[in-house]
Amino acid sequence: MRKCFTSGADARSLVMTHATDSSRNLLRTCPLCEAVCGLELTLDSGDHIKSIRGDHADPFSRGFICPKGATLGHLDEDPDRLTAPMIRDRASNTWRAVSWDEAFGVIRERLPQVSAAYGNQAVGLYLGNPNAHTIAGALYVPLLIRALATRNLFSASTADQMPKQVSSGLMFGDPLTVAVPDLDRTDYLLMLGANPLESNGSLCTAPDFPGRLKALKQRGGRFVVVDPRRTRTAKLADEHLFIRPGSDAYLLFGIVHTLFAENLTTVRVGVSGLDELRAAAAPFTPEVVAGRTGVPAETVIRLARELAAAPTAAVYARIGTCTAEFGTVAQWLVDVINVLTGNLDSPGGAMFPTGAALGIVRTRPFRTARWTSRVRELPEAMGEFPVATLADEILTPGEGQIRAMVTVAGNPVLSAPSGARLDAAFADLEFMVSVDRYLNETTRHADVILPPPRILQAPHYDFALLNFAVHNYARYSRPLVPLREGEMSEAEVIARLALAVSGQEPQEGLDPLTVVDEIVIAGTLHKAGLSDRRAELLGENTTEQRIDLMLRLGPFGEWAGGAQGMAARALNETPSDAAGDGTLPGGLNLQVLLDNPHGVDLGPLQSRLPGVLLTASRQVELAPAQLLEDVARLRDRLAAEAPEMVLVGRRQLRSNNSWLHNVPPLVGGSNRCTLHINPEDALRLGLNGLAVVKSAAGTVTVEVEPTADIMPGVVSLPHGWGHGDSTQQVARAHAGVNANVLTDDSLVDAPSGNAVFNGVPVTLSPA
Ligand SMILES: Nc1nc2c(c(=O)[nH]1)N[C@H]1C(S)=C(S)[C@@H](COP(=O)(O)OP(=O)(O)OC[C@H]3O[C@@H](n4cnc5c(=O)[nH]c(N)nc54)[C@H](O)[C@@H]3O)O[C@H]1N2
Ligand SMILES: Nc1nc2c(c(=O)[nH]1)N[C@H]1C(S)=C(S)[C@@H](COP(=O)(O)OP(=O)(O)OC[C@H]3O[C@@H](n4cnc5c(=O)[nH]c(N)nc54)[C@H](O)[C@@H]3O)O[C@H]1N2
Ligand code: SF4
Ligand SMILES: [Mo]
């Protein structure tokens, strides 16, 4: 077996050098956002974080760090963080800390009562964003999903990226086959509805996104931003275009129309549906879309020409375009343009990353609507219902009504549309369990809260995010601080919760985590034809052994392709790498990552078509029927009148959705919950100081902040605020308002069920 990795001897000594007599330097991946930065932390003898720096030896993040990573110590020592399980007395609405046994005992008694009385569908599950950043979320939450056996599964995905997954699923056959811009090699980047200078990127894992954009400009590339706000990213770009919120699908169709009209298409991958696509694009002339988007027709035409003429180019679109009424159509058109300009799956274009760990192996083409939700008959996507219908399912009586909820790492009262309605819905439940570090706007409705330990006590591997990385890379971090008496890893919390919801107690003398892991390991080895190799798995515990197994069976792994792949390699029939072209290093396992604690560079993105396609045609589907249906709706909508004022969101560098507002160095300054409004609008509407903002869903009163950086007719509120009743001291002192009181859960993106946060019609008046 060819080994392409450097020796880890030097690296190993760095994992734990003694900074001074009593303190030590440790390495870990930052778990807060999608940028997966390597961190170097100095801990004192009491395991207290003394300082944090970016890890300069990390081949991917190269020392980058943002204010959130740098203040992880404050988060870690937050006095309001829960350190013991909590039980709420409903009569007095008071909380008390209890033992793990007592907490699981209450769950074991109460939750099965709800499913016994009303059936499995009466228990709902909501999974929040941090599940995408934890090993517990990746490896153990699936067990909880199985244990609950409910179709009432909801997550932050339908408040976020579901449109990208549905469009990818329909075009490529697998919702996890997502193309990312080849940021480090592209000559031209068209970015819509993303602000990576504040967010550090999403569905495009790229530590130091700002530096990578500067490098693009330095090598003579061009970079254009489309956003109703002149963001920090827009200011860095060569060109910024204002766009009316919710109209990206029109702009993108205008580009597609032009590519066809001017014969600028260069399709380099196997496709089907080209003629249907051309017909669908026909009505969306640059002039027609200009009326809707506010982007002049000649600009639309120029963008199409520039994309076609650039040696390499990528279109990338994120939250601003996903959380909109035509989110899936917009995401589809992003990849359509990447195909039509010859840039899909091509270096410098939009490419499919190769995650190192074996993922879910799908064998059938993706479909949605295999079942529908009870109240609004909304289609499932990836086994989930839209979070925009969670309140309906709790509040609408009838068979299958949700009467109990489990939430894991989520705060939907602040993050889901019609947040106030969801708040009332949670208050109406008979029982609720939350796995969370905080007592917050959502978990305050729980009967039991189960807290994970300190971030430093968890191991880390980015199972989800490394599948979207702009450079192939892997990094594993062991827990930096051991669990102490009375503390439980989140993995074990979830494994025990899965037992408790089924009314089961852990078997005497058996560790539930080990039991589960052994079952998974045996099953995986069996499928790979490697049942006799159990003893070879490395790791200090069964969680690590699972990771080792996933790395070995992954595309760069020592056991890639299972017994069959290994036999073929032994016969020298195929090279020792998954790409089959001799370009990928092979031989990966956990030991390689332990020997290289700064992370392992697995090389630039490689072309992966048609191998990764799972469509029935084994071609890229350019005109999926479900999306053409929505195009008809998009066309009809051309006649609708545009509202006078609409609301969009915004992310702030020093926030992270709803849960970093209790960290003193992160709040204050520019990180405040204010309503951005164009000075012309503020003057016209007589707004200064406080304004009352009304939508179909609700009303908030908030301080206005006039700025020419937002286009006229648009106002912006960041989400995740609204901590007025919080028991978190700092958050309450910087409460802000819940933007999602204004967003409306009755509206979703039809193909994906995704929530609509952008383009919400509002009226404004002085308070
Ligand atoms: N208006 C508007 N709304 C939005 C958005 C928007 O742009 N505009 N964005 C949407 C997007 S993209 C997302 S992803 C969602 C996020 O939606 P959610 O995931 O529901 O919200 P978060 O605020 O991320 O909540 C995370 C919760 O996890 C807890 N937590 C943190 N770390 C851990 C951990 O390690 N383990 C456990 N068990 N809990 C942990 C935190 O205390 C917090 O309660 O919000 C969406 N909402
Ligand atoms: N600092 C920080 N970083 C974060 C987070 C955070 O809360 N804070 N959250 C993390 C999460 S969960 C995610 S999903 C990512 C998201 O990462 P991004 O997708 O980069 O999210 P935003 O920064 O909200 O950028 C969305 C942009 O879309 C614009 N926009 C609004 N409506 C429209 C529209 O109709 N069309 C167009 N073209 N643009 C529009 C907004 O003005 C905004 O600038 O960020 C992650 N990183
Ligand atoms: S950019 Fe994201 S991953 Fe990097 S340090 Fe900041 S929060 Fe952590
Ligand atoms: Mo997100």
PDB file of C-alpha atoms in Angstrom, residues 36-283:
ATOM      1  CA  VAL A  36     -13.067  24.131  10.341  1.00  0.00           C
ATOM      2  CA  CYS A  37     -10.045  26.228  11.396  1.00  0.00           C
ATOM      3  CA  GLY A  38      -7.222  24.537  13.226  1.00  0.00           C
ATOM      4  CA  LEU A  39      -6.667  26.038  16.666  1.00  0.00           C
ATOM      5  CA  GLU A  40      -3.709  25.941  18.996  1.00  0.00           C
ATOM      6  CA  LEU A  41      -4.764  26.355  22.604  1.00  0.00           C
ATOM      7  CA  THR A  42      -2.728  26.927  25.721  1.00  0.00           C
ATOM      8  CA  LEU A  43      -4.265  25.346  28.812  1.00  0.00           C
ATOM      9  CA  ASP A  44      -3.073  25.785  32.359  1.00  0.00           C
ATOM     10  CA  SER A  45      -2.745  22.990  34.869  1.00  0.00           C
ATOM     11  CA  GLY A  46      -6.379  23.468  35.854  1.00  0.00           C
ATOM     12  CA  ASP A  47      -7.472  22.866  32.218  1.00  0.00           C
ATOM     13  CA  HIS A  48      -8.443  26.508  31.903  1.00  0.00           C
ATOM     14  CA  ILE A  49      -7.896  28.029  28.430  1.00  0.00           C
ATOM     15  CA  LYS A  50      -5.191  30.682  28.724  1.00  0.00           C
ATOM     16  CA  SER A  51      -4.939  31.602  25.062  1.00  0.00           C
ATOM     17  CA  ILE A  52      -5.967  30.512  21.582  1.00  0.00           C
ATOM     18  CA  ARG A  53      -4.203  31.060  18.258  1.00  0.00           C
ATOM     19  CA  GLY A  54      -4.772  29.881  14.741  1.00  0.00           C
ATOM     20  CA  ASP A  55      -2.751  26.743  13.957  1.00  0.00           C
ATOM     21  CA  HIS A  56      -0.145  27.889  11.430  1.00  0.00           C
ATOM     22  CA  ALA A  57       0.862  24.328  10.649  1.00  0.00           C
ATOM     23  CA  ASP A  58      -2.655  23.379   9.563  1.00  0.00           C
ATOM     24  CA  PRO A  59      -2.300  22.897   5.784  1.00  0.00           C
ATOM     25  CA  PHE A  60      -5.887  24.046   5.168  1.00  0.00           C
ATOM     26  CA  SER A  61      -6.513  26.944   7.588  1.00  0.00           C
ATOM     27  CA  ARG A  62      -2.844  28.043   7.753  1.00  0.00           C
ATOM     28  CA  GLY A  63      -3.209  29.969  11.002  1.00  0.00           C
ATOM     29  CA  PHE A  64      -6.481  31.730  10.244  1.00  0.00           C
ATOM     30  CA  ILE A  65      -8.718  32.458  13.207  1.00  0.00           C
ATOM     31  CA  CYS A  66     -11.729  34.741  13.692  1.00  0.00           C
ATOM     32  CA  PRO A  67     -12.990  36.526  16.829  1.00  0.00           C
ATOM     33  CA  LYS A  68     -15.272  33.614  17.686  1.00  0.00           C
ATOM     34  CA  GLY A  69     -12.535  31.012  17.619  1.00  0.00           C
ATOM     35  CA  ALA A  70     -10.277  33.357  19.556  1.00  0.00           C
ATOM     36  CA  THR A  71     -12.846  33.723  22.362  1.00  0.00           C
ATOM     37  CA  LEU A  72     -13.702  30.051  22.670  1.00  0.00           C
ATOM     38  CA  GLY A  73     -12.231  30.258  26.185  1.00  0.00           C
ATOM     39  CA  HIS A  74     -14.973  32.653  27.273  1.00  0.00           C
ATOM     40  CA  LEU A  75     -17.620  30.372  25.805  1.00  0.00           C
ATOM     41  CA  ASP A  76     -15.988  27.433  27.538  1.00  0.00           C
ATOM     42  CA  GLU A  77     -16.111  29.173  30.913  1.00  0.00           C
ATOM     43  CA  ASP A  78     -19.528  30.740  30.510  1.00  0.00           C
ATOM     44  CA  PRO A  79     -20.965  30.808  34.035  1.00  0.00           C
ATOM     45  CA  ASP A  80     -24.450  30.284  32.555  1.00  0.00           C
ATOM     46  CA  ARG A  81     -23.516  27.060  30.782  1.00  0.00           C
ATOM     47  CA  LEU A  82     -25.383  24.044  32.167  1.00  0.00           C
ATOM     48  CA  THR A  83     -23.090  21.563  33.875  1.00  0.00           C
ATOM     49  CA  ALA A  84     -25.661  19.091  35.211  1.00  0.00           C
ATOM     50  CA  PRO A  85     -28.929  17.658  33.908  1.00  0.00           C
ATOM     51  CA  MET A  86     -31.889  19.878  34.750  1.00  0.00           C
ATOM     52  CA  ILE A  87     -35.499  19.014  35.495  1.00  0.00           C
ATOM     53  CA  ARG A  88     -38.324  21.525  35.429  1.00  0.00           C
ATOM     54  CA  ASP A  89     -41.209  21.464  37.823  1.00  0.00           C
ATOM     55  CA  ARG A  90     -44.128  22.455  35.621  1.00  0.00           C
ATOM     56  CA  ALA A  91     -46.353  23.737  38.448  1.00  0.00           C
ATOM     57  CA  SER A  92     -43.831  26.254  39.751  1.00  0.00           C
ATOM     58  CA  ASN A  93     -41.817  26.549  36.509  1.00  0.00           C
ATOM     59  CA  THR A  94     -38.598  26.139  38.468  1.00  0.00           C
ATOM     60  CA  TRP A  95     -35.513  24.150  37.604  1.00  0.00           C
ATOM     61  CA  ARG A  96     -33.295  21.922  39.683  1.00  0.00           C
ATOM     62  CA  ALA A  97     -30.068  20.131  38.897  1.00  0.00           C
ATOM     63  CA  VAL A  98     -30.368  16.356  39.109  1.00  0.00           C
ATOM     64  CA  SER A  99     -28.247  13.254  38.568  1.00  0.00           C
ATOM     65  CA  TRP A 100     -28.043  11.598  35.158  1.00  0.00           C
ATOM     66  CA  ASP A 101     -29.920   8.609  36.526  1.00  0.00           C
ATOM     67  CA  GLU A 102     -32.797  10.749  37.697  1.00  0.00           C
ATOM     68  CA  ALA A 103     -32.931  12.665  34.408  1.00  0.00           C
ATOM     69  CA  PHE A 104     -32.967   9.539  32.247  1.00  0.00           C
ATOM     70  CA  GLY A 105     -35.422   7.940  34.680  1.00  0.00           C
ATOM     71  CA  VAL A 106     -37.940  10.716  34.071  1.00  0.00           C
ATOM     72  CA  ILE A 107     -37.503  10.442  30.302  1.00  0.00           C
ATOM     73  CA  ARG A 108     -37.806   6.652  30.403  1.00  0.00           C
ATOM     74  CA  GLU A 109     -41.079   6.976  32.268  1.00  0.00           C
ATOM     75  CA  ARG A 110     -42.717   9.920  30.522  1.00  0.00           C
ATOM     76  CA  LEU A 111     -41.778   9.770  26.848  1.00  0.00           C
ATOM     77  CA  PRO A 112     -42.910   6.186  26.183  1.00  0.00           C
ATOM     78  CA  GLN A 113     -46.233   7.150  27.823  1.00  0.00           C
ATOM     79  CA  VAL A 114     -46.805   9.682  25.073  1.00  0.00           C
ATOM     80  CA  SER A 115     -46.027   7.216  22.274  1.00  0.00           C
ATOM     81  CA  ALA A 116     -48.088   4.507  24.001  1.00  0.00           C
ATOM     82  CA  ALA A 117     -51.081   6.827  24.286  1.00  0.00           C
ATOM     83  CA  TYR A 118     -50.955   8.495  20.853  1.00  0.00           C
ATOM     84  CA  GLY A 119     -48.544   6.493  18.700  1.00  0.00           C
ATOM     85  CA  ASN A 120     -44.964   7.076  17.535  1.00  0.00           C
ATOM     86  CA  GLN A 121     -45.876  10.084  15.398  1.00  0.00           C
ATOM     87  CA  ALA A 122     -46.853  11.951  18.558  1.00  0.00           C
ATOM     88  CA  VAL A 123     -43.165  12.409  19.356  1.00  0.00           C
ATOM     89  CA  GLY A 124     -41.284  14.916  17.230  1.00  0.00           C
ATOM     90  CA  LEU A 125     -37.542  15.422  16.902  1.00  0.00           C
ATOM     91  CA  TYR A 126     -35.774  18.675  16.027  1.00  0.00           C
ATOM     92  CA  LEU A 127     -32.056  18.670  15.239  1.00  0.00           C
ATOM     93  CA  GLY A 128     -30.215  21.987  15.307  1.00  0.00           C
ATOM     94  CA  ASN A 129     -27.185  23.269  13.483  1.00  0.00           C
ATOM     95  CA  PRO A 130     -24.374  22.208  15.889  1.00  0.00           C
ATOM     96  CA  ASN A 131     -25.204  18.577  15.061  1.00  0.00           C
ATOM     97  CA  ALA A 132     -23.330  19.222  11.828  1.00  0.00           C
ATOM     98  CA  HIS A 133     -20.261  20.074  13.907  1.00  0.00           C
ATOM     99  CA  THR A 134     -20.155  17.270  16.475  1.00  0.00           C
ATOM    100  CA  ILE A 135     -19.252  13.614  16.405  1.00  0.00           C
ATOM    101  CA  ALA A 136     -22.289  12.980  18.597  1.00  0.00           C
ATOM    102  CA  GLY A 137     -24.491  14.499  15.880  1.00  0.00           C
ATOM    103  CA  ALA A 138     -22.861  12.545  13.080  1.00  0.00           C
ATOM    104  CA  LEU A 139     -22.456   9.120  14.663  1.00  0.00           C
ATOM    105  CA  TYR A 140     -25.058   8.837  17.424  1.00  0.00           C
ATOM    106  CA  VAL A 141     -28.039  10.982  16.477  1.00  0.00           C
ATOM    107  CA  PRO A 142     -28.995   8.472  13.729  1.00  0.00           C
ATOM    108  CA  LEU A 143     -29.530   5.985  16.557  1.00  0.00           C
ATOM    109  CA  LEU A 144     -31.921   8.380  18.278  1.00  0.00           C
ATOM    110  CA  ILE A 145     -33.790   8.862  15.003  1.00  0.00           C
ATOM    111  CA  ARG A 146     -34.221   5.102  14.700  1.00  0.00           C
ATOM    112  CA  ALA A 147     -35.261   4.723  18.328  1.00  0.00           C
ATOM    113  CA  LEU A 148     -37.994   7.333  17.992  1.00  0.00           C
ATOM    114  CA  ALA A 149     -39.315   5.774  14.765  1.00  0.00           C
ATOM    115  CA  THR A 150     -41.275   8.916  13.993  1.00  0.00           C
ATOM    116  CA  ARG A 151     -41.831  10.651  10.690  1.00  0.00           C
ATOM    117  CA  ASN A 152     -42.029  13.906  12.586  1.00  0.00           C
ATOM    118  CA  LEU A 153     -38.368  14.668  12.062  1.00  0.00           C
ATOM    119  CA  PHE A 154     -37.357  18.314  11.632  1.00  0.00           C
ATOM    120  CA  SER A 155     -34.045  20.113  11.514  1.00  0.00           C
ATOM    121  CA  ALA A 156     -32.286  23.370  10.812  1.00  0.00           C
ATOM    122  CA  SER A 157     -31.702  22.026   7.278  1.00  0.00           C
ATOM    123  CA  THR A 158     -35.120  23.293   6.187  1.00  0.00           C
ATOM    124  CA  ALA A 159     -34.232  26.727   7.575  1.00  0.00           C
ATOM    125  CA  ASP A 160     -30.980  26.617   5.675  1.00  0.00           C
ATOM    126  CA  GLN A 161     -29.652  24.529   2.797  1.00  0.00           C
ATOM    127  CA  MET A 162     -32.386  22.041   1.854  1.00  0.00           C
ATOM    128  CA  PRO A 163     -32.868  23.736  -1.549  1.00  0.00           C
ATOM    129  CA  LYS A 164     -29.241  22.948  -2.413  1.00  0.00           C
ATOM    130  CA  GLN A 165     -29.693  19.335  -1.377  1.00  0.00           C
ATOM    131  CA  VAL A 166     -32.917  18.888  -3.308  1.00  0.00           C
ATOM    132  CA  SER A 167     -31.508  20.510  -6.441  1.00  0.00           C
ATOM    133  CA  SER A 168     -28.319  18.424  -6.151  1.00  0.00           C
ATOM    134  CA  GLY A 169     -30.387  15.310  -5.498  1.00  0.00           C
ATOM    135  CA  LEU A 170     -32.504  15.892  -8.584  1.00  0.00           C
ATOM    136  CA  MET A 171     -29.579  16.843 -10.845  1.00  0.00           C
ATOM    137  CA  PHE A 172     -26.926  14.391  -9.631  1.00  0.00           C
ATOM    138  CA  GLY A 173     -29.063  11.707  -7.983  1.00  0.00           C
ATOM    139  CA  ASP A 174     -27.636  12.188  -4.475  1.00  0.00           C
ATOM    140  CA  PRO A 175     -28.521  15.135  -2.211  1.00  0.00           C
ATOM    141  CA  LEU A 176     -25.066  15.024  -0.651  1.00  0.00           C
ATOM    142  CA  THR A 177     -23.309  15.334  -4.003  1.00  0.00           C
ATOM    143  CA  VAL A 178     -22.923  19.083  -3.776  1.00  0.00           C
ATOM    144  CA  ALA A 179     -20.631  21.065  -6.057  1.00  0.00           C
ATOM    145  CA  VAL A 180     -18.535  23.777  -4.413  1.00  0.00           C
ATOM    146  CA  PRO A 181     -16.632  26.589  -6.099  1.00  0.00           C
ATOM    147  CA  ASP A 182     -12.997  25.608  -6.667  1.00  0.00           C
ATOM    148  CA  LEU A 183     -12.074  28.785  -4.846  1.00  0.00           C
ATOM    149  CA  ASP A 184      -8.292  28.489  -5.004  1.00  0.00           C
ATOM    150  CA  ARG A 185      -8.128  27.953  -8.751  1.00  0.00           C
ATOM    151  CA  THR A 186     -11.032  29.796 -10.279  1.00  0.00           C
ATOM    152  CA  ASP A 187     -10.624  32.846 -12.508  1.00  0.00           C
ATOM    153  CA  TYR A 188     -14.124  34.182 -12.003  1.00  0.00           C
ATOM    154  CA  LEU A 189     -16.533  33.886  -9.103  1.00  0.00           C
ATOM    155  CA  LEU A 190     -20.160  34.975  -9.213  1.00  0.00           C
ATOM    156  CA  MET A 191     -21.444  34.922  -5.629  1.00  0.00           C
ATOM    157  CA  LEU A 192     -25.096  35.433  -4.732  1.00  0.00           C
ATOM    158  CA  GLY A 193     -26.616  35.780  -1.274  1.00  0.00           C
ATOM    159  CA  ALA A 194     -23.516  34.922   0.712  1.00  0.00           C
ATOM    160  CA  ASN A 195     -21.311  37.056   2.906  1.00  0.00           C
ATOM    161  CA  PRO A 196     -18.315  34.903   3.792  1.00  0.00           C
ATOM    162  CA  LEU A 197     -16.357  37.832   5.205  1.00  0.00           C
ATOM    163  CA  GLU A 198     -18.772  37.641   8.137  1.00  0.00           C
ATOM    164  CA  SER A 199     -20.033  34.052   7.939  1.00  0.00           C
ATOM    165  CA  ASN A 200     -16.747  32.436   6.906  1.00  0.00           C
ATOM    166  CA  GLY A 201     -18.628  30.463   4.298  1.00  0.00           C
ATOM    167  CA  SER A 202     -21.226  27.738   4.069  1.00  0.00           C
ATOM    168  CA  LEU A 203     -21.627  24.643   1.879  1.00  0.00           C
ATOM    169  CA  CYS A 204     -18.188  25.703   0.868  1.00  0.00           C
ATOM    170  CA  THR A 205     -15.753  24.800   3.615  1.00  0.00           C
ATOM    171  CA  ALA A 206     -12.928  27.278   3.187  1.00  0.00           C
ATOM    172  CA  PRO A 207     -10.977  28.475   6.210  1.00  0.00           C
ATOM    173  CA  ASP A 208      -9.754  32.031   5.635  1.00  0.00           C
ATOM    174  CA  PHE A 209     -12.386  32.614   2.986  1.00  0.00           C
ATOM    175  CA  PRO A 210     -11.400  36.323   2.975  1.00  0.00           C
ATOM    176  CA  GLY A 211      -7.776  35.452   2.215  1.00  0.00           C
ATOM    177  CA  ARG A 212      -8.817  33.062  -0.534  1.00  0.00           C
ATOM    178  CA  LEU A 213     -10.950  35.790  -2.148  1.00  0.00           C
ATOM    179  CA  LYS A 214      -8.046  38.238  -1.968  1.00  0.00           C
ATOM    180  CA  ALA A 215      -5.810  35.612  -3.581  1.00  0.00           C
ATOM    181  CA  LEU A 216      -8.348  35.229  -6.392  1.00  0.00           C
ATOM    182  CA  LYS A 217      -8.095  38.946  -7.086  1.00  0.00           C
ATOM    183  CA  GLN A 218      -4.307  38.909  -6.777  1.00  0.00           C
ATOM    184  CA  ARG A 219      -3.961  36.250  -9.429  1.00  0.00           C
ATOM    185  CA  GLY A 220      -5.955  38.435 -11.799  1.00  0.00           C
ATOM    186  CA  GLY A 221      -9.315  36.793 -11.296  1.00  0.00           C
ATOM    187  CA  ARG A 222     -12.622  38.593 -11.074  1.00  0.00           C
ATOM    188  CA  PHE A 223     -15.222  38.347  -8.374  1.00  0.00           C
ATOM    189  CA  VAL A 224     -18.794  39.673  -8.482  1.00  0.00           C
ATOM    190  CA  VAL A 225     -21.233  39.800  -5.559  1.00  0.00           C
ATOM    191  CA  VAL A 226     -25.026  39.959  -5.855  1.00  0.00           C
ATOM    192  CA  ASP A 227     -26.699  41.063  -2.623  1.00  0.00           C
ATOM    193  CA  PRO A 228     -29.381  43.575  -1.566  1.00  0.00           C
ATOM    194  CA  ARG A 229     -26.805  44.823   0.916  1.00  0.00           C
ATOM    195  CA  ARG A 230     -23.332  46.181   0.209  1.00  0.00           C
ATOM    196  CA  THR A 231     -21.668  43.716   2.541  1.00  0.00           C
ATOM    197  CA  ARG A 232     -18.032  43.492   3.558  1.00  0.00           C
ATOM    198  CA  THR A 233     -17.721  40.763   0.941  1.00  0.00           C
ATOM    199  CA  ALA A 234     -19.321  43.055  -1.646  1.00  0.00           C
ATOM    200  CA  LYS A 235     -16.829  45.777  -0.771  1.00  0.00           C
ATOM    201  CA  LEU A 236     -13.948  43.401  -1.403  1.00  0.00           C
ATOM    202  CA  ALA A 237     -15.405  42.296  -4.750  1.00  0.00           C
ATOM    203  CA  ASP A 238     -14.591  43.771  -8.169  1.00  0.00           C
ATOM    204  CA  GLU A 239     -18.258  44.442  -8.672  1.00  0.00           C
ATOM    205  CA  HIS A 240     -21.345  44.498  -6.487  1.00  0.00           C
ATOM    206  CA  LEU A 241     -24.905  44.365  -7.784  1.00  0.00           C
ATOM    207  CA  PHE A 242     -27.962  45.134  -5.712  1.00  0.00           C
ATOM    208  CA  ILE A 243     -30.807  42.690  -6.300  1.00  0.00           C
ATOM    209  CA  ARG A 244     -34.407  42.754  -5.106  1.00  0.00           C
ATOM    210  CA  PRO A 245     -34.751  40.100  -2.422  1.00  0.00           C
ATOM    211  CA  GLY A 246     -36.187  36.787  -3.530  1.00  0.00           C
ATOM    212  CA  SER A 247     -35.505  37.378  -7.224  1.00  0.00           C
ATOM    213  CA  ASP A 248     -32.255  35.445  -7.770  1.00  0.00           C
ATOM    214  CA  ALA A 249     -33.998  32.720  -9.740  1.00  0.00           C
ATOM    215  CA  TYR A 250     -34.976  35.384 -12.292  1.00  0.00           C
ATOM    216  CA  LEU A 251     -31.457  36.769 -12.570  1.00  0.00           C
ATOM    217  CA  LEU A 252     -29.991  33.297 -12.994  1.00  0.00           C
ATOM    218  CA  PHE A 253     -32.610  32.421 -15.608  1.00  0.00           C
ATOM    219  CA  GLY A 254     -31.712  35.628 -17.450  1.00  0.00           C
ATOM    220  CA  ILE A 255     -28.114  34.410 -17.587  1.00  0.00           C
ATOM    221  CA  VAL A 256     -29.180  30.944 -18.778  1.00  0.00           C
ATOM    222  CA  HIS A 257     -31.396  32.551 -21.408  1.00  0.00           C
ATOM    223  CA  THR A 258     -28.479  34.646 -22.666  1.00  0.00           C
ATOM    224  CA  LEU A 259     -26.082  31.691 -22.774  1.00  0.00           C
ATOM    225  CA  PHE A 260     -28.523  29.910 -25.094  1.00  0.00           C
ATOM    226  CA  ALA A 261     -29.506  32.991 -27.083  1.00  0.00           C
ATOM    227  CA  GLU A 262     -25.897  33.930 -27.817  1.00  0.00           C
ATOM    228  CA  ASN A 263     -24.696  30.368 -28.363  1.00  0.00           C
ATOM    229  CA  LEU A 264     -22.287  30.637 -25.474  1.00  0.00           C
ATOM    230  CA  THR A 265     -22.803  27.145 -24.092  1.00  0.00           C
ATOM    231  CA  THR A 266     -19.964  24.621 -23.781  1.00  0.00           C
ATOM    232  CA  VAL A 267     -21.327  21.488 -22.162  1.00  0.00           C
ATOM    233  CA  ARG A 268     -18.502  19.165 -21.156  1.00  0.00           C
ATOM    234  CA  VAL A 269     -20.342  16.587 -19.052  1.00  0.00           C
ATOM    235  CA  GLY A 270     -23.000  14.054 -19.994  1.00  0.00           C
ATOM    236  CA  VAL A 271     -26.381  15.725 -19.624  1.00  0.00           C
ATOM    237  CA  SER A 272     -30.006  15.115 -20.355  1.00  0.00           C
ATOM    238  CA  GLY A 273     -32.803  17.652 -20.609  1.00  0.00           C
ATOM    239  CA  LEU A 274     -30.914  20.329 -22.538  1.00  0.00           C
ATOM    240  CA  ASP A 275     -33.840  21.080 -24.884  1.00  0.00           C
ATOM    241  CA  GLU A 276     -36.363  21.235 -22.041  1.00  0.00           C
ATOM    242  CA  LEU A 277     -34.037  23.588 -20.189  1.00  0.00           C
ATOM    243  CA  ARG A 278     -33.686  25.857 -23.217  1.00  0.00           C
ATOM    244  CA  ALA A 279     -37.473  25.973 -23.575  1.00  0.00           C
ATOM    245  CA  ALA A 280     -37.907  26.716 -19.859  1.00  0.00           C
ATOM    246  CA  ALA A 281     -35.439  29.607 -20.079  1.00  0.00           C
ATOM    247  CA  ALA A 282     -37.035  31.130 -23.170  1.00  0.00           C
ATOM    248  CA  PRO A 283     -39.476  33.493 -21.420  1.00  0.00           C
TER     249      PRO A 283
END
